[in-house]
XYZ file of C-alpha atoms in Angstrom:
476
model
C 158.675 113.347 131.340
C 155.954 110.838 132.217
C 154.634 110.201 135.713
C 156.333 106.798 135.719
C 159.616 108.317 134.574
C 159.343 110.972 137.279
C 158.771 108.321 139.938
C 161.648 106.176 138.749
C 164.021 109.116 138.514
C 163.628 109.660 142.241
C 164.248 106.008 143.063
C 167.089 105.412 140.594
C 170.136 107.418 139.645
C 169.766 106.617 135.959
C 166.700 106.633 133.780
C 167.314 104.430 130.776
C 163.970 104.731 129.025
C 162.547 108.264 129.256
C 159.128 108.512 127.661
C 157.375 111.835 127.361
C 153.657 111.566 127.935
C 152.774 113.863 130.829
C 154.297 117.317 131.103
C 156.063 116.880 134.432
C 158.903 119.270 135.058
C 159.982 118.899 138.682
C 160.407 116.080 141.151
C 157.908 115.577 143.953
C 157.484 113.695 147.191
C 159.903 110.864 147.966
C 157.310 109.546 150.384
C 155.003 109.043 147.414
C 157.695 107.176 145.483
C 158.499 104.975 148.473
C 154.989 103.554 148.430
C 154.500 103.609 144.691
C 157.268 101.703 142.926
C 159.419 98.609 143.523
C 162.295 97.111 141.554
C 161.509 93.458 140.943
C 162.069 90.673 138.420
C 159.558 88.927 136.203
C 160.373 85.584 137.834
C 159.901 86.972 141.356
C 156.658 88.596 140.315
C 155.470 85.262 138.904
C 156.268 83.507 142.189
C 154.114 86.013 144.089
C 150.980 84.893 142.266
C 148.505 82.804 144.210
C 148.639 80.244 141.402
C 150.743 77.276 142.589
C 152.225 77.069 139.086
C 153.956 80.429 138.553
C 153.468 81.923 135.125
C 153.181 85.682 134.819
C 150.822 86.816 132.061
C 152.260 90.043 130.678
C 150.453 92.329 128.252
C 152.617 94.230 125.770
C 151.714 96.953 123.278
C 153.148 95.793 119.932
C 153.249 99.351 118.556
C 155.438 100.526 121.425
C 158.081 97.918 120.616
C 157.994 98.816 116.921
C 158.202 102.536 117.655
C 161.156 102.044 120.006
C 162.912 99.986 117.318
C 162.223 102.721 114.758
C 163.660 105.446 116.983
C 166.789 103.395 117.733
C 167.369 102.672 114.053
C 166.848 106.336 113.188
C 169.365 107.332 115.868
C 171.912 104.882 114.447
C 172.198 102.931 117.699
C 172.200 99.455 116.141
C 175.709 98.035 116.124
C 174.762 94.528 115.004
C 175.184 94.054 111.264
C 171.783 92.817 110.139
C 169.493 93.302 107.187
C 166.507 94.114 109.374
C 167.643 96.067 112.454
C 164.109 96.829 113.683
C 163.157 93.156 113.508
C 166.462 92.211 115.135
C 165.650 94.520 118.054
C 162.286 92.759 118.472
C 163.842 89.294 118.107
C 166.344 89.953 120.913
C 163.588 91.095 123.266
C 161.441 88.066 122.455
C 164.408 85.802 123.135
C 164.827 87.377 126.594
C 161.167 86.786 127.414
C 161.453 83.195 126.167
C 163.699 82.309 129.097
C 161.431 83.853 131.755
C 158.427 82.389 133.579
C 156.032 84.537 131.584
C 153.222 84.158 129.082
C 153.423 87.295 126.917
C 150.340 88.557 125.100
C 151.066 91.159 122.431
C 148.229 93.486 121.513
C 148.125 95.555 118.351
C 145.883 98.573 117.811
C 142.940 98.173 115.448
C 141.034 100.322 112.996
C 139.079 102.383 115.537
C 141.965 104.242 117.163
C 140.514 107.446 118.699
C 141.024 110.760 116.940
C 143.499 112.227 119.462
C 145.781 109.223 118.997
C 145.568 109.384 115.206
C 146.684 113.011 115.334
C 149.559 112.130 117.672
C 153.155 112.042 116.447
C 154.069 109.329 118.972
C 153.489 106.641 116.300
C 156.011 107.258 113.496
C 155.528 103.800 111.935
C 152.412 103.564 109.725
C 149.969 100.778 110.649
C 150.386 99.081 107.253
C 154.164 98.742 107.665
C 155.280 95.117 106.986
C 157.187 95.065 110.292
C 153.951 94.290 112.127
C 153.240 91.112 110.161
C 156.873 90.047 110.468
C 156.759 90.693 114.208
C 153.572 88.639 114.527
C 155.266 85.651 112.862
C 158.171 85.786 115.309
C 155.831 86.235 118.287
C 153.805 83.165 117.277
C 156.959 81.125 116.608
C 158.108 81.814 120.168
C 154.739 80.477 121.352
C 153.511 83.846 122.610
C 150.039 85.307 122.150
C 148.966 87.917 119.588
C 145.721 89.875 119.693
C 144.239 92.526 117.418
C 142.342 95.092 119.479
C 139.392 96.892 117.879
C 140.886 100.271 118.833
C 143.888 101.382 120.889
C 146.129 98.633 122.238
C 147.007 100.464 125.462
C 143.376 100.912 126.504
C 142.716 97.252 125.641
C 145.659 96.107 127.762
C 144.667 98.329 130.673
C 141.175 96.845 130.708
C 142.613 93.332 130.461
C 144.779 94.119 133.467
C 141.925 95.643 135.444
C 139.812 92.525 134.784
C 142.748 90.211 135.707
C 143.015 88.776 132.195
C 146.686 89.778 132.219
C 148.716 90.134 135.406
C 150.751 93.181 134.407
C 151.090 95.661 131.556
C 154.593 96.369 130.278
C 154.582 99.949 129.048
C 156.664 103.109 129.129
C 153.486 105.150 128.576
C 151.950 106.546 131.761
C 148.602 106.833 129.994
C 148.116 103.188 131.014
C 147.490 104.463 134.553
C 144.812 106.857 133.328
C 143.145 104.016 131.462
C 142.956 102.171 134.766
C 145.732 99.581 134.577
C 146.228 97.901 137.966
C 149.960 97.190 137.625
C 152.460 98.628 135.163
C 156.045 97.502 134.597
C 158.572 99.843 133.025
C 162.338 100.117 132.614
C 162.388 96.412 131.765
C 165.951 95.130 131.440
C 165.922 93.392 128.058
C 169.669 93.941 127.592
C 171.124 92.160 130.605
C 171.529 88.490 131.407
C 169.878 86.325 134.023
C 166.500 87.290 135.400
C 164.647 90.188 133.766
C 164.244 93.094 136.172
C 161.702 95.909 135.955
C 160.125 98.717 137.956
C 156.685 97.640 139.171
C 154.017 100.196 139.955
C 150.734 99.039 141.496
C 147.990 101.631 141.481
C 146.330 99.981 144.477
C 149.450 100.645 146.533
C 149.521 104.261 145.421
C 145.840 104.838 146.143
C 146.356 103.480 149.679
C 149.066 105.988 150.528
C 147.741 108.227 153.311
C 149.810 111.270 152.467
C 149.278 111.517 148.720
C 146.579 109.106 147.496
C 146.383 108.869 143.725
C 143.276 107.260 142.226
C 142.407 106.753 138.576
C 140.282 109.898 138.696
C 143.096 111.960 140.172
C 145.499 110.604 137.545
C 143.008 111.707 134.892
C 142.962 115.202 136.379
C 146.765 115.331 136.490
C 146.979 114.246 132.841
C 144.456 116.887 131.772
C 146.124 119.677 133.748
C 149.747 118.866 132.938
C 149.159 117.719 129.394
C 149.360 114.245 127.895
C 152.151 114.335 125.359
C 150.855 115.807 122.120
C 147.282 114.623 122.722
C 146.423 117.885 124.448
C 148.698 120.599 125.834
C 147.232 120.910 129.333
C 147.010 124.201 131.197
C 149.884 126.591 130.635
C 152.070 126.845 133.737
C 150.570 123.885 135.618
C 153.207 121.645 137.163
C 152.743 118.176 138.554
C 152.878 119.162 142.227
C 150.012 121.617 141.801
C 147.915 119.185 139.760
C 148.586 116.360 142.200
C 147.603 118.403 145.234
C 144.508 119.685 143.459
C 143.500 116.085 142.750
C 143.133 115.558 146.525
C 139.941 117.637 146.356
C 138.190 114.772 144.559
C 137.673 116.821 141.392
C 139.259 114.121 139.257
C 137.140 111.354 140.783
C 133.983 113.371 140.177
C 134.968 113.980 136.569
C 135.665 110.287 136.008
C 132.343 109.297 137.563
C 130.441 111.808 135.428
C 132.225 110.783 132.229
C 131.417 107.110 132.754
C 127.775 107.496 133.855
C 126.299 110.522 132.050
C 125.054 110.885 128.509
C 126.851 113.142 126.040
C 124.609 116.210 126.467
C 124.435 115.957 130.249
C 128.187 115.533 130.474
C 128.867 118.640 128.365
C 126.683 120.665 130.716
C 128.386 119.103 133.732
C 131.809 119.862 132.289
C 131.076 123.592 132.285
C 130.213 123.601 135.991
C 133.106 121.266 136.796
C 135.554 123.615 135.046
C 134.274 126.489 137.196
C 134.920 124.396 140.317
C 138.512 123.806 139.225
C 139.067 127.512 138.560
C 137.443 128.462 141.862
C 139.624 126.066 143.840
C 142.763 127.402 142.176
C 141.692 130.976 142.894
C 140.621 130.498 146.527
C 142.327 127.323 147.818
C 139.086 126.684 149.701
C 139.980 123.039 150.451
C 143.426 124.137 151.672
C 145.216 121.434 149.718
C 147.393 123.890 147.764
C 150.333 125.870 149.090
C 148.574 129.081 148.119
C 145.992 130.291 145.575
C 147.030 130.087 141.917
C 145.113 132.957 140.341
C 147.264 133.170 137.209
C 146.893 129.450 136.638
C 143.135 129.760 137.009
C 143.072 132.557 134.444
C 144.907 130.297 131.986
C 141.949 127.904 131.942
C 139.472 128.706 129.174
C 136.449 126.918 127.711
C 138.634 124.835 125.386
C 139.956 122.932 128.399
C 139.662 120.073 128.972
C 139.480 118.461 125.546
C 136.235 116.496 125.419
C 137.624 113.942 122.963
C 140.626 113.246 125.190
C 138.336 112.695 128.192
C 136.213 110.315 126.142
C 139.302 108.487 124.939
C 140.510 107.906 128.511
C 137.187 107.148 130.211
C 135.135 105.350 127.542
C 137.592 103.741 125.138
C 136.544 101.249 122.499
C 137.668 97.787 123.603
C 136.850 94.171 122.822
C 134.397 94.138 125.724
C 132.544 97.225 124.497
C 132.348 95.624 121.036
C 131.002 92.344 122.435
C 134.208 90.438 121.666
C 135.842 88.050 124.106
C 139.446 88.489 125.081
C 141.743 85.799 123.648
C 143.072 83.104 125.930
C 146.362 84.236 127.447
C 148.399 81.060 126.945
C 151.984 80.229 126.105
C 152.438 77.497 123.533
C 155.641 75.563 122.964
C 158.134 77.476 120.855
C 158.574 76.307 117.271
C 162.361 76.396 117.052
C 162.283 75.203 113.463
C 160.075 78.113 112.410
C 162.299 80.518 114.349
C 165.309 79.152 112.468
C 163.564 79.576 109.099
C 162.525 83.139 109.916
C 166.033 84.015 111.108
C 167.615 82.523 107.991
C 165.313 84.599 105.783
C 165.385 87.945 107.609
C 168.829 88.322 109.176
C 172.301 88.703 107.706
C 173.633 86.096 110.140
C 171.262 83.556 108.554
C 173.924 81.026 107.571
C 173.677 77.688 109.404
C 176.620 78.515 111.677
C 175.349 82.066 112.201
C 171.907 80.826 113.215
C 173.382 78.200 115.525
C 175.618 80.802 117.205
C 172.755 83.208 117.814
C 170.451 80.448 119.032
C 173.155 79.060 121.308
C 173.503 82.391 123.090
C 169.918 83.693 122.943
C 167.405 80.856 122.440
C 168.795 77.616 123.853
C 169.150 79.019 127.417
C 165.354 79.349 127.460
C 164.578 75.782 126.379
C 164.446 74.589 129.990
C 161.952 77.236 131.116
C 159.807 76.650 128.043
C 159.653 72.919 128.743
C 158.783 73.479 132.408
C 155.983 75.886 131.515
C 154.590 73.519 128.873
C 154.499 70.771 131.486
C 152.678 72.916 134.051
C 149.937 73.831 131.553
C 149.576 70.236 130.365
C 151.014 70.614 126.862
C 153.652 67.934 127.446
C 153.585 64.874 129.683
C 155.885 64.163 132.599
C 157.711 61.546 130.520
C 158.259 64.083 127.743
C 159.617 66.562 130.276
C 162.006 63.936 131.648
C 163.389 63.405 128.138
C 164.321 67.080 128.065
C 165.314 67.957 131.637
C 166.494 66.227 134.796
C 167.822 67.177 138.232
C 171.397 65.996 138.788
C 172.336 67.491 142.173
C 171.261 69.963 144.819
C 172.832 72.346 147.327
C 171.031 71.999 150.662
C 170.882 74.797 153.225
C 169.622 74.859 156.793
C 166.891 77.149 155.518
C 165.146 75.055 152.900
C 163.979 78.150 151.007
C 167.633 78.694 150.029
C 168.107 75.170 148.667
C 168.923 75.050 144.959
C 168.618 72.222 142.447
C 170.827 71.780 139.403
C 168.761 71.003 136.327
C 170.408 69.717 133.158
C 168.669 70.184 129.839
C 169.153 67.995 126.778
C 169.735 70.383 123.858
C 170.084 67.767 121.112
C 166.389 67.839 120.053
C 166.479 71.634 119.891
C 169.693 71.691 117.843
C 168.296 69.084 115.448
C 165.060 71.061 115.065
C 167.067 74.124 114.058
C 169.306 72.299 111.575
C 166.494 70.310 109.962
C 164.507 73.484 109.283
C 167.201 75.512 107.543
C 166.873 75.709 103.763
C 170.539 76.488 103.171
C 169.769 79.604 101.138
C 172.825 81.477 102.470
C 175.189 78.524 102.927
C 174.826 74.732 102.675
C 173.611 73.056 105.838
C 175.767 69.945 105.313
C 178.988 71.917 104.950
C 181.940 70.391 106.786
C 182.340 73.524 108.913
C 178.707 73.290 109.995
C 179.132 69.649 110.968
C 182.268 70.478 112.951
C 180.548 73.368 114.709
C 177.593 71.179 115.728
C 179.915 68.481 117.057
C 181.568 71.044 119.335
C 178.285 72.428 120.649
C 177.422 71.333 124.212
C 174.614 68.806 124.242
C 173.605 69.650 127.798
C 173.053 72.991 129.495
C 172.850 73.337 133.278
C 170.569 75.700 135.163
C 170.219 76.216 138.909
C 166.653 76.483 140.181
C 165.661 78.119 143.436
C 163.472 76.311 145.950
C 160.203 77.946 144.890
C 160.641 77.183 141.212
C 161.868 73.689 142.014
C 158.688 72.824 143.898
C 156.294 74.568 141.554
C 157.014 74.209 137.864
C 159.820 71.624 138.283
C 158.260 69.483 141.008
C 157.969 66.369 138.790
C 161.684 66.041 138.047
C 162.664 67.196 141.551
C 160.554 64.443 143.100
C 162.077 61.857 140.777
C 165.564 63.000 141.746
C 164.829 62.850 145.484
C 163.275 59.401 145.116
C 166.390 58.210 143.306
C 168.503 59.417 146.244
C 166.266 57.568 148.697
C 166.465 54.363 146.650
C 170.249 54.600 146.430
C 170.457 55.090 150.199
C 168.247 52.086 150.880
C 170.233 49.900 148.523
């Protein structure tokens, strides 16, 4: 069980996405969890940004999505009849993100993945699998970003997060914390409806906890002692509580500092003396941070621990910055609904005109409003273009203005036409009488209630027009 899974298990009765990366076997301090993790939503997290135009930039490891899809298909958990269940899994998640105030940036691992990762069995899908190119096409059609990292995607995303290029990293892998990610979201609810909820973990909050501070260096020590999945086994018999308490001696911080500042030869020499310090502390409990000395545990540490390549992978990973490459701009373009329709028609068994319209009506069209609002805030469409798509028709005032909601109506006709005009009719004719009848019965307008903060941030243009119309009607 990973550190993140362990934390969430204490704060939630059900753990929907267990991911084994660190060998944690028992629960720990609830006080630590209280300060370390918060259930939130992507929209709420976007509104907390200092940017007056909320748009949460989320970094996502493309391989993790593909691997999760592979495991679900292998387990026979897909109930939807489709020709490409792995791609269908990815499509549904992308559709959920489409309706949120987010700008997703997907990062794929490159050619220089470190040796420990290459030897890992956590990546069952080969890098040359066609699913990655198919996924990229869908990601781009939704208007989301795609980036090829020179090495491991997770280390690239963690650095992006640390340098504020992305606001959060969505990952079930606790190794993101060891890489230095500032904020990690996990247990993201892609299956529900409404706002997308997730467990947010900010390392700054954790490191400020007086009782059990946990820095990047201490997380590195915990990962090395407890084991990091199948990258390296850790020390036999070392549980999280012992490793965590031992990290309060500063041994992890000293190791991290040495690994990032020393040359290779000097660090090897330092590692020998550092290992002796770890063994001595376990044997004597000189700092009095442990419950008692752990002599047997100390005896289990030999010269093969810790793995030098694993330390190097965590502390000095190859990234775009180290290779002199700039990070890509984290932007969200307007979705190409026509391209999405063409891709769906080609890849999925529901790809008849009516089938595509049904799926888009339930999964894609609800996000048209948010997409238009985001495109307006970043300057991709004008205010007049936004008004052709969305308008405010009424509001529910409250004595507390922060509870006031505005009803926004979205014109779906352009979106429906874009879908129909792009279908090739390879599975069924587009001009069939049943298709025409189905389109005629589709609602042309979809309503969405906006809270006060969203109304006066990304929807301020149409809200102001609505309020001015009320004033003019009153005066007349």
